[in-house]
PDB file of C-alpha atoms in Angstrom:
ATOM      1  CA  UNK A  26       0.012   0.020   0.002  1.00  0.00           C
ATOM      2  CA  UNK A  27       1.406   3.349  -1.110  1.00  0.00           C
ATOM      3  CA  UNK A  28       0.426   7.011  -0.428  1.00  0.00           C
ATOM      4  CA  UNK A  29       1.361  10.092  -2.465  1.00  0.00           C
ATOM      5  CA  UNK A  30       2.061  12.745   0.122  1.00  0.00           C
ATOM      6  CA  UNK A  31       2.246  15.654  -2.300  1.00  0.00           C
ATOM      7  CA  UNK A  32       0.556  16.190  -5.718  1.00  0.00           C
ATOM      8  CA  UNK A  33      -1.313  18.756  -7.624  1.00  0.00           C
ATOM      9  CA  UNK A  34      -4.252  16.958  -9.162  1.00  0.00           C
ATOM     10  CA  UNK A  35      -6.119  20.217  -9.541  1.00  0.00           C
ATOM     11  CA  UNK A  36      -3.611  21.474 -12.078  1.00  0.00           C
ATOM     12  CA  UNK A  37      -5.064  21.591 -15.623  1.00  0.00           C
ATOM     13  CA  UNK A  38      -2.726  18.919 -16.863  1.00  0.00           C
ATOM     14  CA  UNK A  39      -4.397  16.349 -14.490  1.00  0.00           C
ATOM     15  CA  UNK A  40      -7.762  17.707 -13.372  1.00  0.00           C
ATOM     16  CA  UNK A  41      -9.759  16.528 -16.427  1.00  0.00           C
ATOM     17  CA  UNK A  42      -8.251  13.003 -16.240  1.00  0.00           C
ATOM     18  CA  UNK A  43      -9.196  12.265 -12.553  1.00  0.00           C
ATOM     19  CA  UNK A  44     -11.228   9.065 -13.077  1.00  0.00           C
ATOM     20  CA  UNK A  45      -8.336   7.475 -15.062  1.00  0.00           C
ATOM     21  CA  UNK A  46      -5.870   8.606 -12.483  1.00  0.00           C
ATOM     22  CA  UNK A  47      -7.856   7.079  -9.661  1.00  0.00           C
ATOM     23  CA  UNK A  48      -7.975   3.808 -11.655  1.00  0.00           C
ATOM     24  CA  UNK A  49      -4.212   3.827 -12.165  1.00  0.00           C
ATOM     25  CA  UNK A  50      -3.708   4.529  -8.415  1.00  0.00           C
ATOM     26  CA  UNK A  51      -5.881   1.461  -7.668  1.00  0.00           C
ATOM     27  CA  UNK A  52      -3.876  -0.671 -10.051  1.00  0.00           C
ATOM     28  CA  UNK A  53      -0.595   0.398  -8.287  1.00  0.00           C
ATOM     29  CA  UNK A  54      -1.971   0.104  -4.796  1.00  0.00           C
ATOM     30  CA  UNK A  55      -1.856   3.832  -4.113  1.00  0.00           C
ATOM     31  CA  UNK A  56      -4.625   4.361  -1.582  1.00  0.00           C
ATOM     32  CA  UNK A  57      -4.466   8.122  -0.790  1.00  0.00           C
ATOM     33  CA  UNK A  58      -3.059  11.326  -2.202  1.00  0.00           C
ATOM     34  CA  UNK A  59      -2.658  14.699  -0.595  1.00  0.00           C
ATOM     35  CA  UNK A  60      -3.533  17.490  -3.094  1.00  0.00           C
ATOM     36  CA  UNK A  61      -1.487  20.546  -2.167  1.00  0.00           C
ATOM     37  CA  UNK A  62      -2.552  24.165  -2.395  1.00  0.00           C
ATOM     38  CA  UNK A  63      -0.316  26.747  -4.137  1.00  0.00           C
ATOM     39  CA  UNK A  64      -2.564  29.861  -4.081  1.00  0.00           C
ATOM     40  CA  UNK A  65      -5.841  31.088  -2.772  1.00  0.00           C
ATOM     41  CA  UNK A  66      -7.682  31.909  -6.071  1.00  0.00           C
ATOM     42  CA  UNK A  67      -7.430  28.235  -7.101  1.00  0.00           C
ATOM     43  CA  UNK A  68      -8.150  26.781  -3.658  1.00  0.00           C
ATOM     44  CA  UNK A  69     -11.953  26.531  -4.125  1.00  0.00           C
ATOM     45  CA  UNK A  70     -11.450  24.503  -7.262  1.00  0.00           C
ATOM     46  CA  UNK A  71      -8.992  22.270  -5.437  1.00  0.00           C
ATOM     47  CA  UNK A  72     -11.542  21.697  -2.686  1.00  0.00           C
ATOM     48  CA  UNK A  73     -14.378  20.863  -5.194  1.00  0.00           C
ATOM     49  CA  UNK A  74     -12.147  18.171  -6.692  1.00  0.00           C
ATOM     50  CA  UNK A  75     -11.098  16.741  -3.320  1.00  0.00           C
ATOM     51  CA  UNK A  76     -14.339  16.870  -1.353  1.00  0.00           C
ATOM     52  CA  UNK A  77     -16.257  14.033  -3.199  1.00  0.00           C
ATOM     53  CA  UNK A  78     -13.240  11.764  -3.227  1.00  0.00           C
ATOM     54  CA  UNK A  79     -12.604   9.659  -0.102  1.00  0.00           C
ATOM     55  CA  UNK A  80      -8.992   8.941  -1.216  1.00  0.00           C
ATOM     56  CA  UNK A  81      -8.011  12.613  -1.739  1.00  0.00           C
ATOM     57  CA  UNK A  82      -7.167  15.166   0.895  1.00  0.00           C
ATOM     58  CA  UNK A  83      -6.109  18.850   0.817  1.00  0.00           C
ATOM     59  CA  UNK A  84      -3.907  21.518   2.293  1.00  0.00           C
ATOM     60  CA  UNK A  85      -4.393  25.259   2.307  1.00  0.00           C
ATOM     61  CA  UNK A  86      -1.658  27.846   1.633  1.00  0.00           C
ATOM     62  CA  UNK A  87       0.407  29.937  -0.822  1.00  0.00           C
ATOM     63  CA  UNK A  88       3.519  28.775  -2.520  1.00  0.00           C
ATOM     64  CA  UNK A  89       6.599  31.151  -2.305  1.00  0.00           C
ATOM     65  CA  UNK A  90       6.824  31.427  -6.076  1.00  0.00           C
ATOM     66  CA  UNK A  91       3.441  33.271  -6.348  1.00  0.00           C
ATOM     67  CA  UNK A  92       4.363  36.884  -5.946  1.00  0.00           C
ATOM     68  CA  UNK A  93       1.239  38.824  -7.138  1.00  0.00           C
ATOM     69  CA  UNK A  94      -1.438  36.850  -5.385  1.00  0.00           C
ATOM     70  CA  UNK A  95      -3.653  37.315  -2.294  1.00  0.00           C
ATOM     71  CA  UNK A  96      -1.930  36.571   0.974  1.00  0.00           C
ATOM     72  CA  UNK A  97      -4.159  35.135   3.644  1.00  0.00           C
ATOM     73  CA  UNK A  98      -3.637  36.041   7.291  1.00  0.00           C
ATOM     74  CA  UNK A  99      -2.794  33.337   9.850  1.00  0.00           C
ATOM     75  CA  UNK A 100      -6.338  33.717  11.105  1.00  0.00           C
ATOM     76  CA  UNK A 101      -7.802  33.113   7.670  1.00  0.00           C
ATOM     77  CA  UNK A 102      -5.601  30.048   7.134  1.00  0.00           C
ATOM     78  CA  UNK A 103      -6.682  28.627  10.536  1.00  0.00           C
ATOM     79  CA  UNK A 104     -10.342  29.211   9.653  1.00  0.00           C
ATOM     80  CA  UNK A 105     -10.072  27.510   6.302  1.00  0.00           C
ATOM     81  CA  UNK A 106      -8.082  24.606   7.884  1.00  0.00           C
ATOM     82  CA  UNK A 107     -11.108  23.753   9.956  1.00  0.00           C
ATOM     83  CA  UNK A 108     -12.560  22.024   6.924  1.00  0.00           C
ATOM     84  CA  UNK A 109     -12.532  18.298   7.647  1.00  0.00           C
ATOM     85  CA  UNK A 110     -10.714  17.598   4.369  1.00  0.00           C
ATOM     86  CA  UNK A 111      -7.900  20.038   5.041  1.00  0.00           C
ATOM     87  CA  UNK A 112      -5.043  18.258   6.780  1.00  0.00           C
ATOM     88  CA  UNK A 113      -2.045  20.579   6.508  1.00  0.00           C
ATOM     89  CA  UNK A 114      -0.896  24.194   5.999  1.00  0.00           C
ATOM     90  CA  UNK A 115       1.075  24.995   2.815  1.00  0.00           C
ATOM     91  CA  UNK A 116       2.765  24.571   0.652  1.00  0.00           C
ATOM     92  CA  UNK A 117       4.925  27.441   1.950  1.00  0.00           C
ATOM     93  CA  UNK A 118       8.585  28.203   2.340  1.00  0.00           C
ATOM     94  CA  UNK A 119      11.296  30.076   0.568  1.00  0.00           C
ATOM     95  CA  UNK A 120      12.503  29.951  -3.047  1.00  0.00           C
ATOM     96  CA  UNK A 121      15.409  32.149  -4.026  1.00  0.00           C
ATOM     97  CA  UNK A 122      16.037  30.258  -7.344  1.00  0.00           C
ATOM     98  CA  UNK A 123      13.458  32.003  -9.605  1.00  0.00           C
ATOM     99  CA  UNK A 124      13.054  35.376  -7.803  1.00  0.00           C
ATOM    100  CA  UNK A 125      15.488  38.050  -6.798  1.00  0.00           C
ATOM    101  CA  UNK A 126      15.727  40.256  -3.683  1.00  0.00           C
ATOM    102  CA  UNK A 127      14.068  42.085  -2.142  1.00  0.00           C
ATOM    103  CA  UNK A 128      12.065  39.043  -0.967  1.00  0.00           C
ATOM    104  CA  UNK A 129      10.867  40.264   2.423  1.00  0.00           C
ATOM    105  CA  UNK A 130       7.299  39.592   1.311  1.00  0.00           C
ATOM    106  CA  UNK A 131       8.213  35.916   0.807  1.00  0.00           C
ATOM    107  CA  UNK A 132       9.836  35.617   4.202  1.00  0.00           C
ATOM    108  CA  UNK A 133       6.905  37.265   5.892  1.00  0.00           C
ATOM    109  CA  UNK A 134       4.492  34.909   4.044  1.00  0.00           C
ATOM    110  CA  UNK A 135       6.510  31.997   5.352  1.00  0.00           C
ATOM    111  CA  UNK A 136       6.298  33.263   8.868  1.00  0.00           C
ATOM    112  CA  UNK A 137       2.526  33.682   8.678  1.00  0.00           C
ATOM    113  CA  UNK A 138       2.077  30.127   7.533  1.00  0.00           C
ATOM    114  CA  UNK A 139       4.267  28.754  10.310  1.00  0.00           C
ATOM    115  CA  UNK A 140       2.231  30.682  12.839  1.00  0.00           C
ATOM    116  CA  UNK A 141      -1.018  29.345  11.244  1.00  0.00           C
ATOM    117  CA  UNK A 142       0.241  25.813  11.434  1.00  0.00           C
ATOM    118  CA  UNK A 143       1.024  26.226  15.186  1.00  0.00           C
ATOM    119  CA  UNK A 144      -2.346  27.836  15.860  1.00  0.00           C
ATOM    120  CA  UNK A 145      -4.321  25.245  13.832  1.00  0.00           C
ATOM    121  CA  UNK A 146      -2.400  22.278  15.243  1.00  0.00           C
ATOM    122  CA  UNK A 147      -1.703  21.061  11.727  1.00  0.00           C
ATOM    123  CA  UNK A 148       1.598  20.037  10.032  1.00  0.00           C
ATOM    124  CA  UNK A 149       3.424  22.418   7.716  1.00  0.00           C
ATOM    125  CA  UNK A 150       4.387  21.549   4.127  1.00  0.00           C
ATOM    126  CA  UNK A 151       7.642  23.294   3.376  1.00  0.00           C
ATOM    127  CA  UNK A 152       9.160  24.135  -0.006  1.00  0.00           C
ATOM    128  CA  UNK A 153      12.768  25.316  -0.012  1.00  0.00           C
ATOM    129  CA  UNK A 154      14.955  26.028  -3.054  1.00  0.00           C
ATOM    130  CA  UNK A 155      18.315  27.853  -2.975  1.00  0.00           C
ATOM    131  CA  UNK A 156      17.231  29.028   0.456  1.00  0.00           C
ATOM    132  CA  UNK A 157      18.056  26.241   2.933  1.00  0.00           C
ATOM    133  CA  UNK A 158      19.915  28.410   5.475  1.00  0.00           C
ATOM    134  CA  UNK A 159      17.096  30.935   5.820  1.00  0.00           C
ATOM    135  CA  UNK A 160      14.459  28.229   5.743  1.00  0.00           C
ATOM    136  CA  UNK A 161      15.978  26.336   8.671  1.00  0.00           C
ATOM    137  CA  UNK A 162      16.677  29.530  10.597  1.00  0.00           C
ATOM    138  CA  UNK A 163      13.114  30.740  10.212  1.00  0.00           C
ATOM    139  CA  UNK A 164      11.617  27.348  11.176  1.00  0.00           C
ATOM    140  CA  UNK A 165      13.592  27.660  14.406  1.00  0.00           C
ATOM    141  CA  UNK A 166      12.757  31.291  15.043  1.00  0.00           C
ATOM    142  CA  UNK A 167       9.001  30.696  14.629  1.00  0.00           C
ATOM    143  CA  UNK A 168       9.082  27.443  16.729  1.00  0.00           C
ATOM    144  CA  UNK A 169       7.846  25.344  13.803  1.00  0.00           C
ATOM    145  CA  UNK A 170       8.736  22.226  15.727  1.00  0.00           C
ATOM    146  CA  UNK A 171       5.525  22.766  17.722  1.00  0.00           C
ATOM    147  CA  UNK A 172       3.560  22.080  14.566  1.00  0.00           C
ATOM    148  CA  UNK A 173       5.897  19.739  12.812  1.00  0.00           C
ATOM    149  CA  UNK A 174       5.620  19.019   9.119  1.00  0.00           C
ATOM    150  CA  UNK A 175       7.429  17.867   6.064  1.00  0.00           C
ATOM    151  CA  UNK A 176      10.164  19.142   3.842  1.00  0.00           C
ATOM    152  CA  UNK A 177       8.666  18.232   0.532  1.00  0.00           C
ATOM    153  CA  UNK A 178      10.514  17.204  -2.680  1.00  0.00           C
ATOM    154  CA  UNK A 179      13.701  17.297  -0.701  1.00  0.00           C
ATOM    155  CA  UNK A 180      16.927  18.070  -2.689  1.00  0.00           C
ATOM    156  CA  UNK A 181      19.200  19.560   0.006  1.00  0.00           C
ATOM    157  CA  UNK A 182      22.266  18.052   1.731  1.00  0.00           C
ATOM    158  CA  UNK A 183      22.131  15.553   4.561  1.00  0.00           C
ATOM    159  CA  UNK A 184      23.117  18.373   6.922  1.00  0.00           C
ATOM    160  CA  UNK A 185      20.002  20.284   6.000  1.00  0.00           C
ATOM    161  CA  UNK A 186      17.982  17.108   6.403  1.00  0.00           C
ATOM    162  CA  UNK A 187      19.348  16.547   9.905  1.00  0.00           C
ATOM    163  CA  UNK A 188      18.480  20.140  10.817  1.00  0.00           C
ATOM    164  CA  UNK A 189      14.943  19.586   9.615  1.00  0.00           C
ATOM    165  CA  UNK A 190      14.625  16.245  11.465  1.00  0.00           C
ATOM    166  CA  UNK A 191      15.818  17.982  14.613  1.00  0.00           C
ATOM    167  CA  UNK A 192      12.823  20.362  14.287  1.00  0.00           C
ATOM    168  CA  UNK A 193      10.207  17.575  14.162  1.00  0.00           C
ATOM    169  CA  UNK A 194       9.958  17.407  10.393  1.00  0.00           C
ATOM    170  CA  UNK A 195       9.672  14.571   8.021  1.00  0.00           C
ATOM    171  CA  UNK A 196      11.669  14.263   4.761  1.00  0.00           C
ATOM    172  CA  UNK A 197       9.698  13.566   1.561  1.00  0.00           C
ATOM    173  CA  UNK A 198      11.404  12.322  -1.580  1.00  0.00           C
ATOM    174  CA  UNK A 199      10.023  12.655  -5.086  1.00  0.00           C
ATOM    175  CA  UNK A 200      10.867  11.205  -8.511  1.00  0.00           C
ATOM    176  CA  UNK A 201      14.147  13.116  -8.371  1.00  0.00           C
ATOM    177  CA  UNK A 202      15.503  10.228  -6.306  1.00  0.00           C
ATOM    178  CA  UNK A 203      15.308   8.047  -9.466  1.00  0.00           C
ATOM    179  CA  UNK A 204      17.524  10.393 -11.495  1.00  0.00           C
ATOM    180  CA  UNK A 205      21.029   9.072 -12.057  1.00  0.00           C
ATOM    181  CA  UNK A 206      22.771  12.379 -11.294  1.00  0.00           C
ATOM    182  CA  UNK A 207      20.851  13.116  -8.008  1.00  0.00           C
ATOM    183  CA  UNK A 208      23.667  11.954  -5.790  1.00  0.00           C
ATOM    184  CA  UNK A 209      22.852  14.296  -2.966  1.00  0.00           C
ATOM    185  CA  UNK A 210      19.243  13.006  -2.870  1.00  0.00           C
ATOM    186  CA  UNK A 211      20.544   9.416  -2.999  1.00  0.00           C
ATOM    187  CA  UNK A 212      22.584  10.020   0.124  1.00  0.00           C
ATOM    188  CA  UNK A 213      19.653  11.446   1.981  1.00  0.00           C
ATOM    189  CA  UNK A 214      17.379   8.557   0.877  1.00  0.00           C
ATOM    190  CA  UNK A 215      19.930   6.085   2.249  1.00  0.00           C
ATOM    191  CA  UNK A 216      20.331   7.930   5.584  1.00  0.00           C
ATOM    192  CA  UNK A 217      16.942   9.362   6.632  1.00  0.00           C
ATOM    193  CA  UNK A 218      15.374   7.325   9.410  1.00  0.00           C
ATOM    194  CA  UNK A 219      12.698   5.074   8.001  1.00  0.00           C
ATOM    195  CA  UNK A 220      10.147   6.374  10.569  1.00  0.00           C
ATOM    196  CA  UNK A 221      10.674   9.981   9.246  1.00  0.00           C
ATOM    197  CA  UNK A 222      10.409   9.192   5.537  1.00  0.00           C
ATOM    198  CA  UNK A 223       7.606  10.159   3.131  1.00  0.00           C
ATOM    199  CA  UNK A 224       7.250   9.656  -0.619  1.00  0.00           C
ATOM    200  CA  UNK A 225       5.567  11.846  -3.190  1.00  0.00           C
ATOM    201  CA  UNK A 226       5.236  12.637  -6.876  1.00  0.00           C
ATOM    202  CA  UNK A 227       4.805  16.396  -6.942  1.00  0.00           C
ATOM    203  CA  UNK A 228       2.779  15.612 -10.023  1.00  0.00           C
ATOM    204  CA  UNK A 229       2.185  16.699 -12.629  1.00  0.00           C
ATOM    205  CA  UNK A 230       5.969  17.307 -12.524  1.00  0.00           C
ATOM    206  CA  UNK A 231       9.108  15.283 -11.878  1.00  0.00           C
ATOM    207  CA  UNK A 232       7.986  11.917 -13.325  1.00  0.00           C
ATOM    208  CA  UNK A 233      10.341   9.161 -12.040  1.00  0.00           C
ATOM    209  CA  UNK A 234      12.484   6.961 -14.238  1.00  0.00           C
ATOM    210  CA  UNK A 235      11.296   5.207 -16.493  1.00  0.00           C
ATOM    211  CA  UNK A 236       8.727   7.965 -17.172  1.00  0.00           C
ATOM    212  CA  UNK A 237      11.125  10.898 -16.908  1.00  0.00           C
ATOM    213  CA  UNK A 238       9.976  13.860 -19.067  1.00  0.00           C
ATOM    214  CA  UNK A 239       6.379  12.619 -19.224  1.00  0.00           C
ATOM    215  CA  UNK A 240       3.321  13.603 -17.326  1.00  0.00           C
ATOM    216  CA  UNK A 241       3.391  12.508 -13.732  1.00  0.00           C
ATOM    217  CA  UNK A 242       0.477  11.368 -11.496  1.00  0.00           C
ATOM    218  CA  UNK A 243       0.141   9.699  -8.076  1.00  0.00           C
ATOM    219  CA  UNK A 244       0.066   6.173  -9.474  1.00  0.00           C
ATOM    220  CA  UNK A 245       3.769   6.614 -10.220  1.00  0.00           C
ATOM    221  CA  UNK A 246       4.818   7.047  -6.627  1.00  0.00           C
ATOM    222  CA  UNK A 247       5.574   3.330  -6.504  1.00  0.00           C
ATOM    223  CA  UNK A 248       8.703   3.957  -8.535  1.00  0.00           C
ATOM    224  CA  UNK A 249       9.937   6.400  -5.930  1.00  0.00           C
ATOM    225  CA  UNK A 250       9.540   3.732  -3.293  1.00  0.00           C
ATOM    226  CA  UNK A 251      11.317   1.194  -5.307  1.00  0.00           C
ATOM    227  CA  UNK A 252      14.396   3.411  -5.891  1.00  0.00           C
ATOM    228  CA  UNK A 253      14.600   4.256  -2.158  1.00  0.00           C
ATOM    229  CA  UNK A 254      14.335   0.585  -1.317  1.00  0.00           C
ATOM    230  CA  UNK A 255      17.222  -0.105  -3.719  1.00  0.00           C
ATOM    231  CA  UNK A 256      19.432   2.575  -2.196  1.00  0.00           C
ATOM    232  CA  UNK A 257      18.741   1.268   1.298  1.00  0.00           C
ATOM    233  CA  UNK A 258      19.036  -2.433   0.536  1.00  0.00           C
ATOM    234  CA  UNK A 259      15.474  -3.234   1.710  1.00  0.00           C
ATOM    235  CA  UNK A 260      12.259  -4.144  -0.051  1.00  0.00           C
ATOM    236  CA  UNK A 261       9.846  -1.790  -1.673  1.00  0.00           C
ATOM    237  CA  UNK A 262       7.141  -3.211   0.621  1.00  0.00           C
ATOM    238  CA  UNK A 263       9.104  -2.000   3.629  1.00  0.00           C
ATOM    239  CA  UNK A 264       9.360   1.493   2.192  1.00  0.00           C
ATOM    240  CA  UNK A 265       5.669   1.413   1.311  1.00  0.00           C
ATOM    241  CA  UNK A 266       4.756   0.312   4.811  1.00  0.00           C
ATOM    242  CA  UNK A 267       6.916   2.822   6.653  1.00  0.00           C
ATOM    243  CA  UNK A 268       6.020   5.852   4.448  1.00  0.00           C
ATOM    244  CA  UNK A 269       2.300   5.077   4.604  1.00  0.00           C
ATOM    245  CA  UNK A 270       2.398   4.700   8.408  1.00  0.00           C
ATOM    246  CA  UNK A 271       4.344   8.007   8.568  1.00  0.00           C
ATOM    247  CA  UNK A 272       1.778   9.764   6.323  1.00  0.00           C
ATOM    248  CA  UNK A 273      -1.129   8.824   8.654  1.00  0.00           C
ATOM    249  CA  UNK A 274       0.853   9.735  11.733  1.00  0.00           C
ATOM    250  CA  UNK A 275       1.834  13.169  10.414  1.00  0.00           C
ATOM    251  CA  UNK A 276      -1.411  14.013   8.646  1.00  0.00           C
ATOM    252  CA  UNK A 277      -3.621  12.666  11.505  1.00  0.00           C
ATOM    253  CA  UNK A 278      -6.860  14.169  10.165  1.00  0.00           C
ATOM    254  CA  UNK A 279      -6.742  11.713   7.195  1.00  0.00           C
ATOM    255  CA  UNK A 280      -9.175   8.876   7.463  1.00  0.00           C
ATOM    256  CA  UNK A 281      -7.817   5.463   6.362  1.00  0.00           C
TER     257      UNK A 281
END
């Protein structure tokens, strides 16, 4: 049994193919998927997709790449997170790869999301790119460990992983772990404690080998598990069992 802890099924590349995706999930023993929010204007559509589906769950939040978009207050995020299908805050975080300073607005958005996660008692979904030092520092400053959460689509060094683990966070690996040149991710996959590991697709992006370059969906998360198992010298079933147990432990609002 597998779970995709991070996907974007509401994106136009996937939203119109949902029945077929659910069928492929069933065929590959993928029982649940977390559909992650990236901005507020699209959040109602995300919820309309998730609400009728017992296998799909949602988060609420604003991605750091979205500069010109409405920014919810912590109080608004907490209110929206009361919905029974909303199990996390985010995705949020810092991304210095695509955007240039001044990025104070991005850092302030991150702080608001951390505060909302603490107030809501829900885990935080964190995106970090070219910003690991500030991400870790701000998690500490805002006491994110009180909420816990996950560093999603993790591509940083083992030292950064350890810093996140020390703050009550899980590490989630995507299809990048199947890429031949992803040596840093391979090291993390081999070292992260099995009881702190999650797997994801981040679909529709980052399709794992042997589908690299093609459209991704949650049914392909099995290939992420298989590569992690190979790197650790264990079976895919062991990775599936651990990552699924971890998913339900972290996202405790999800019903099995």
